[in-house]
Short mmCIF file of C-alpha atoms in Angstrom, two decimals:
data_model
loop_
_atom_site.label_atom_id
_atom_site.label_comp_id
_atom_site.label_asym_id
_atom_site.label_seq_id
_atom_site.Cartn_x
_atom_site.Cartn_y
_atom_site.Cartn_z
CA UNK A 1 5.67 -19.07 0.08
CA UNK A 2 6.85 -16.16 -1.78
CA UNK A 3 4.91 -13.70 0.14
CA UNK A 4 7.03 -14.35 2.49
CA UNK A 5 9.99 -13.79 1.43
CA UNK A 6 8.67 -10.36 -0.53
CA UNK A 7 7.21 -8.96 3.02
CA UNK A 8 10.50 -9.22 3.73
CA UNK A 9 12.15 -7.31 0.87
CA UNK A 10 9.45 -4.73 0.79
CA UNK A 11 10.32 -4.24 4.98
CA UNK A 12 14.48 -4.69 3.91
CA UNK A 13 13.62 -1.58 0.83
CA UNK A 14 11.38 0.73 3.43
CA UNK A 15 14.49 0.53 6.59
CA UNK A 16 17.09 1.60 3.63
CA UNK A 17 15.80 4.66 2.36
CA UNK A 18 16.92 5.78 5.63
CA UNK A 19 13.21 8.62 6.20
CA UNK A 20 13.20 6.66 9.26
CA UNK A 21 14.80 4.80 11.94
CA UNK A 22 14.47 1.75 14.67
CA UNK A 23 14.09 4.25 17.70
CA UNK A 24 10.95 6.27 15.92
CA UNK A 25 9.92 2.89 15.47
CA UNK A 26 10.35 1.84 19.14
CA UNK A 27 8.95 4.90 19.84
CA UNK A 28 5.34 4.71 18.37
CA UNK A 29 4.45 0.88 18.88
CA UNK A 30 5.05 1.73 21.84
CA UNK A 31 2.70 4.10 22.48
CA UNK A 32 0.31 2.03 20.40
CA UNK A 33 0.84 -0.95 23.08
CA UNK A 34 1.03 0.97 25.94
CA UNK A 35 -2.48 0.83 27.68
CA UNK A 36 -1.61 3.91 29.68
CA UNK A 37 -0.55 6.01 26.93
CA UNK A 38 -2.31 9.39 25.79
CA UNK A 39 -3.01 10.68 22.59
CA UNK A 40 -0.26 13.09 23.31
CA UNK A 41 2.12 10.43 23.29
CA UNK A 42 0.64 9.02 19.96
CA UNK A 43 1.61 13.25 18.92
CA UNK A 44 4.96 13.06 20.57
CA UNK A 45 6.08 9.95 18.85
CA UNK A 46 4.52 9.79 14.92
CA UNK A 47 4.53 14.11 14.19
CA UNK A 48 7.94 14.66 13.67
CA UNK A 49 8.58 12.11 11.53
CA UNK A 50 5.24 13.34 9.63
CA UNK A 51 6.52 17.04 9.48
CA UNK A 52 10.35 15.91 8.27
CA UNK A 53 9.08 13.98 5.64
CA UNK A 54 7.25 16.51 4.18
CA UNK A 55 9.28 19.70 4.69
CA UNK A 56 12.27 17.39 2.45
CA UNK A 57 8.95 16.79 -0.11
CA UNK A 58 8.67 20.63 0.41
CA UNK A 59 12.24 21.40 -0.40
CA UNK A 60 11.77 19.72 -2.71
CA UNK A 61 8.97 21.22 -4.51
CA UNK A 62 10.44 24.55 -4.34
CA UNK A 63 13.95 23.41 -5.58
CA UNK A 64 11.85 21.95 -9.13
CA UNK A 65 9.78 25.41 -9.60
CA UNK A 66 13.01 27.32 -9.06
CA UNK A 67 15.18 24.85 -10.99
CA UNK A 68 12.32 25.45 -13.79
CA UNK A 69 12.52 29.03 -13.32
CA UNK A 70 16.18 29.36 -14.35
CA UNK A 71 16.04 26.24 -17.61
CA UNK A 72 17.99 23.96 -15.42
CA UNK A 73 16.33 20.78 -16.20
CA UNK A 74 18.97 18.31 -14.72
CA UNK A 75 17.84 20.33 -11.43
CA UNK A 76 14.52 20.37 -12.18
CA UNK A 77 15.11 16.65 -12.36
CA UNK A 78 16.98 15.65 -9.75
CA UNK A 79 14.60 17.94 -7.54
CA UNK A 80 11.26 15.56 -9.02
CA UNK A 81 13.31 12.64 -8.91
CA UNK A 82 13.39 13.31 -4.62
CA UNK A 83 9.84 14.08 -4.79
CA UNK A 84 8.67 11.22 -6.60
CA UNK A 85 10.70 8.80 -4.42
CA UNK A 86 8.93 10.47 -1.27
CA UNK A 87 5.36 9.82 -2.74
CA UNK A 88 7.21 6.02 -3.77
CA UNK A 89 8.05 5.41 -0.22
CA UNK A 90 4.21 6.20 0.61
CA UNK A 91 3.01 3.37 -1.32
CA UNK A 92 5.83 1.89 -0.71
CA UNK A 93 4.31 1.49 2.99
CA UNK A 94 0.73 1.50 2.13
CA UNK A 95 1.75 -1.93 0.65
CA UNK A 96 3.28 -2.81 3.41
CA UNK A 97 0.30 -2.74 5.53
CA UNK A 98 -1.55 -4.72 2.90
CA UNK A 99 0.80 -7.51 2.82
CA UNK A 100 0.79 -7.53 6.15
CA UNK A 101 -2.77 -7.71 6.93
CA UNK A 102 -3.28 -10.36 4.23
CA UNK A 103 -0.51 -12.64 6.02
CA UNK A 104 -1.01 -12.12 9.42
CA UNK A 105 -3.95 -14.13 8.95
CA UNK A 106 -2.11 -17.06 8.11
CA UNK A 107 1.06 -16.39 10.18
CA UNK A 108 2.13 -16.29 13.37
CA UNK A 109 4.87 -13.09 13.31
CA UNK A 110 6.78 -14.22 16.61
CA UNK A 111 9.60 -11.35 15.42
CA UNK A 112 7.78 -8.20 16.89
CA UNK A 113 9.59 -5.71 14.84
CA UNK A 114 7.46 -6.76 11.44
CA UNK A 115 4.17 -6.00 13.58
CA UNK A 116 6.07 -2.10 15.52
CA UNK A 117 6.04 -1.56 11.67
CA UNK A 118 2.78 -2.01 10.61
CA UNK A 119 2.12 0.32 13.69
CA UNK A 120 4.62 3.05 12.57
CA UNK A 121 3.70 2.76 8.70
CA UNK A 122 -0.66 2.86 9.87
CA UNK A 123 -0.09 5.93 11.80
CA UNK A 124 2.50 7.54 9.01
CA UNK A 125 0.55 7.03 5.91
CA UNK A 126 -2.18 9.60 6.77
CA UNK A 127 -0.09 12.37 7.67
CA UNK A 128 1.84 12.60 4.17
CA UNK A 129 -0.34 14.26 2.45
CA UNK A 130 2.49 15.01 -0.45
CA UNK A 131 1.37 17.97 -2.31
CA UNK A 132 -1.25 20.36 0.44
CA UNK A 133 1.09 20.40 3.01
CA UNK A 134 0.71 23.57 5.86
CA UNK A 135 3.08 25.13 8.18
CA UNK A 136 2.12 22.07 10.65
CA UNK A 137 1.02 18.76 10.56
CA UNK A 138 -2.43 17.47 9.88
CA UNK A 139 -3.12 15.55 13.40
CA UNK A 140 -7.08 16.12 12.69
CA UNK A 141 -6.20 11.62 11.51
CA UNK A 142 -4.47 10.89 14.67
CA UNK A 143 -6.38 9.32 16.92
CA UNK A 144 -4.95 7.12 19.80
CA UNK A 145 -6.37 3.34 19.91
CA UNK A 146 -4.20 1.16 21.82
CA UNK A 147 -2.87 -1.91 19.98
CA UNK A 148 -1.54 -5.71 21.46
CA UNK A 149 1.29 -7.64 20.11
CA UNK A 150 0.08 -11.21 20.80
CA UNK A 151 0.43 -14.44 19.67
CA UNK A 152 -3.15 -15.55 16.92
CA UNK A 153 -1.66 -19.11 16.23
CA UNK A 154 -1.70 -19.21 12.71
CA UNK A 155 -4.60 -21.89 10.12
CA UNK A 156 -3.75 -23.17 6.25
CA UNK A 157 -5.38 -21.15 4.00
CA UNK A 158 -6.45 -22.85 1.05
CA UNK A 159 -8.58 -20.40 -1.35
CA UNK A 160 -8.73 -22.90 -4.50
CA UNK A 161 -10.65 -25.90 -2.65
CA UNK A 162 -13.33 -26.75 -0.25
CA UNK A 163 -14.15 -24.92 2.90
CA UNK A 164 -12.20 -22.37 4.09
CA UNK A 165 -11.68 -21.61 7.33
CA UNK A 166 -12.55 -18.64 8.80
CA UNK A 167 -9.68 -16.49 9.91
CA UNK A 168 -9.18 -14.38 12.98
CA UNK A 169 -8.94 -10.30 12.38
CA UNK A 170 -6.17 -8.74 13.45
CA UNK A 171 -7.26 -6.20 15.73
CA UNK A 172 -10.15 -3.54 15.63
CA UNK A 173 -9.52 -1.45 12.56
CA UNK A 174 -8.04 -4.69 11.35
CA UNK A 175 -9.40 -6.39 7.74
CA UNK A 176 -11.20 -9.18 9.91
CA UNK A 177 -12.51 -12.48 8.66
CA UNK A 178 -13.02 -13.35 5.10
CA UNK A 179 -17.02 -13.39 4.57
CA UNK A 180 -18.91 -15.34 2.11
CA UNK A 181 -18.55 -12.36 -0.66
CA UNK A 182 -15.45 -11.93 -0.82
CA UNK A 183 -14.07 -15.27 -0.17
CA UNK A 184 -16.03 -16.01 -3.53
CA UNK A 185 -14.38 -13.09 -5.21
CA UNK A 186 -11.06 -14.40 -4.02
CA UNK A 187 -11.84 -17.56 -5.66
CA UNK A 188 -12.60 -15.88 -8.75
CA UNK A 189 -9.69 -14.57 -9.34
CA UNK A 190 -7.38 -17.05 -8.56
CA UNK A 191 -9.40 -18.36 -11.21
CA UNK A 192 -8.52 -15.90 -13.44
CA UNK A 193 -5.22 -15.19 -13.04
CA UNK A 194 -4.33 -19.52 -13.17
CA UNK A 195 -2.15 -20.44 -16.13
CA UNK A 196 -1.31 -16.94 -16.75
CA UNK A 197 1.95 -16.82 -14.91
CA UNK A 198 4.75 -19.57 -15.55
CA UNK A 199 7.38 -21.50 -13.15
CA UNK A 200 6.77 -22.58 -9.69
CA UNK A 201 3.53 -20.26 -8.26
CA UNK A 202 1.12 -20.82 -5.78
CA UNK A 203 -2.09 -19.74 -5.85
CA UNK A 204 -1.21 -17.15 -2.73
CA UNK A 205 1.28 -15.77 -4.82
CA UNK A 206 -0.29 -14.63 -7.64
CA UNK A 207 -3.58 -13.64 -5.27
CA UNK A 208 -1.24 -11.04 -3.10
CA UNK A 209 0.95 -10.26 -6.24
CA UNK A 210 -2.53 -8.92 -8.29
CA UNK A 211 -5.04 -7.94 -5.87
CA UNK A 212 -3.04 -6.81 -3.04
CA UNK A 213 1.01 -5.53 -4.69
CA UNK A 214 -0.65 -4.05 -8.78
CA UNK A 215 -3.35 -3.32 -6.99
CA UNK A 216 -3.11 -1.58 -4.04
CA UNK A 217 -0.29 0.56 -6.31
CA UNK A 218 -3.07 1.79 -8.89
CA UNK A 219 -5.78 2.77 -5.88
CA UNK A 220 -2.67 5.07 -4.88
CA UNK A 221 -3.00 6.50 -7.97
CA UNK A 222 -4.72 10.37 -8.13
CA UNK A 223 -5.05 10.11 -11.75
CA UNK A 224 -6.64 6.99 -11.79
CA UNK A 225 -9.33 7.67 -9.05
CA UNK A 226 -10.69 10.66 -10.92
CA UNK A 227 -10.84 9.02 -14.25
CA UNK A 228 -13.07 6.35 -12.14
CA UNK A 229 -15.00 9.18 -10.42
CA UNK A 230 -15.84 10.89 -13.84
CA UNK A 231 -16.60 7.56 -16.52
CA UNK A 232 -18.36 4.64 -16.98
CA UNK A 233 -17.17 1.30 -16.27
CA UNK A 234 -16.63 0.61 -19.59
CA UNK A 235 -14.99 3.95 -20.82
CA UNK A 236 -12.19 3.75 -17.56
CA UNK A 237 -11.40 -0.21 -18.47
CA UNK A 238 -10.74 1.38 -22.40
CA UNK A 239 -8.58 4.52 -20.24
CA UNK A 240 -4.87 4.42 -21.80
CA UNK A 241 -3.60 6.16 -18.16
CA UNK A 242 -5.10 2.61 -17.00
CA UNK A 243 -2.46 0.74 -19.38
CA UNK A 244 0.52 2.68 -18.52
CA UNK A 245 -0.22 2.92 -14.45
CA UNK A 246 -0.44 -0.29 -14.50
CA UNK A 247 3.15 -1.19 -16.63
CA UNK A 248 4.52 1.78 -14.32
CA UNK A 249 2.97 -1.05 -10.87
CA UNK A 250 4.87 -3.72 -12.36
CA UNK A 251 7.92 -1.82 -13.30
CA UNK A 252 7.76 -0.68 -9.20
CA UNK A 253 6.85 -4.08 -7.68
CA UNK A 254 9.74 -5.69 -10.04
CA UNK A 255 12.01 -6.16 -7.08
CA UNK A 256 10.20 -7.89 -4.93
CA UNK A 257 8.18 -9.71 -7.63
CA UNK A 258 11.13 -10.10 -10.60
CA UNK A 259 9.40 -13.43 -11.84
CA UNK A 260 6.39 -11.96 -11.95
CA UNK A 261 6.35 -8.60 -13.22
CA UNK A 262 9.05 -9.69 -15.52
CA UNK A 263 6.54 -11.64 -17.64
CA UNK A 264 3.94 -8.75 -16.98
CA UNK A 265 5.95 -6.63 -19.02
CA UNK A 266 7.31 -9.15 -21.08
CA UNK A 267 3.57 -10.26 -22.50
CA UNK A 268 1.08 -7.55 -23.17
CA UNK A 269 -1.35 -10.88 -22.38
CA UNK A 270 -0.12 -10.91 -19.40
CA UNK A 271 -0.54 -7.12 -18.53
CA UNK A 272 -4.30 -8.07 -20.13
CA UNK A 273 -5.03 -10.76 -17.94
CA UNK A 274 -4.13 -8.34 -15.10
CA UNK A 275 -6.17 -5.83 -15.80
CA UNK A 276 -9.29 -8.25 -16.85
CA UNK A 277 -9.32 -9.68 -13.42
CA UNK A 278 -8.83 -6.69 -11.26
CA UNK A 279 -11.95 -5.08 -13.54
CA UNK A 280 -13.30 -8.05 -12.37
CA UNK A 281 -13.31 -9.89 -8.97
CA UNK A 282 -10.83 -7.36 -8.26
CA UNK A 283 -13.42 -4.65 -8.27
CA UNK A 284 -11.02 -1.72 -8.88
CA UNK A 285 -12.83 0.49 -10.42
CA UNK A 286 -15.43 0.27 -7.74
CA UNK A 287 -12.83 0.94 -4.94
CA UNK A 288 -11.34 3.43 -6.78
CA UNK A 289 -14.46 5.18 -6.88
CA UNK A 290 -15.02 5.25 -2.95
CA UNK A 291 -11.62 6.24 -2.30
CA UNK A 292 -12.81 9.59 -4.70
CA UNK A 293 -16.14 9.62 -2.49
CA UNK A 294 -14.49 9.65 0.94
CA UNK A 295 -12.43 12.03 -0.11
CA UNK A 296 -14.89 13.92 -1.67
CA UNK A 297 -17.19 13.78 1.70
CA UNK A 298 -14.06 14.78 3.21
CA UNK A 299 -13.90 17.76 1.33
CA UNK A 300 -16.88 19.04 2.72
#
């Protein structure tokens, strides 16, 4: 299944960035899986990583400001590239979590390095508030909830025919079993993307690509969140920024999903099909609005 290969490719991409090492991943996972661990243990494990990355982003931000002040465009662009790389890194971690949540309901991850990274990324992402740096890491979102690595078994997942078996949750904060409404939406997504792409692609491949990877990247787009909050769905669907963000998301996914991304880049019909699927059963607009409302509530 292409989605499984994608998971390993995404893990390799994240590891290769050099933003963390295996020791830091293992340390966080050890805290999460130790029932005797304390909140202070989690803080000690993950805060230094977040602090290092936030400072790296802040340094690049200052480099760009200084470069623009002296009208040094190459240096300013180099600094912006450093910032963009960190933002993309955070987005890729989010994509990994969504892919893991989907695939862990089908496959038994005997290689616990996969699950260790899930635990590590889940803790790191909320702390990386790029552009909102403080002198110290904001640890208000860091609350220890113990996790256990265990064999949950595996089930065949058939979303296109017959009855779909309910799947076991990842953990108390995981994705849970698919409900009837969610299954109906997944069935509708599969029906809409069926025939959109060419080649030997399974329903699962297309579902993960459109409703997981692409939608995940769009859900992290601050501009789209603002537009969803301040426009009707019809206005949002016609936004040129949505079309551009969709194109950017496809290009970001090119390495891990070469076949489908290449087809989408070369065909406006495929891009329109992805957009319509996400705006329909994919509920992109509704989810963007929900994220915006949650952020407004958190700022009050």
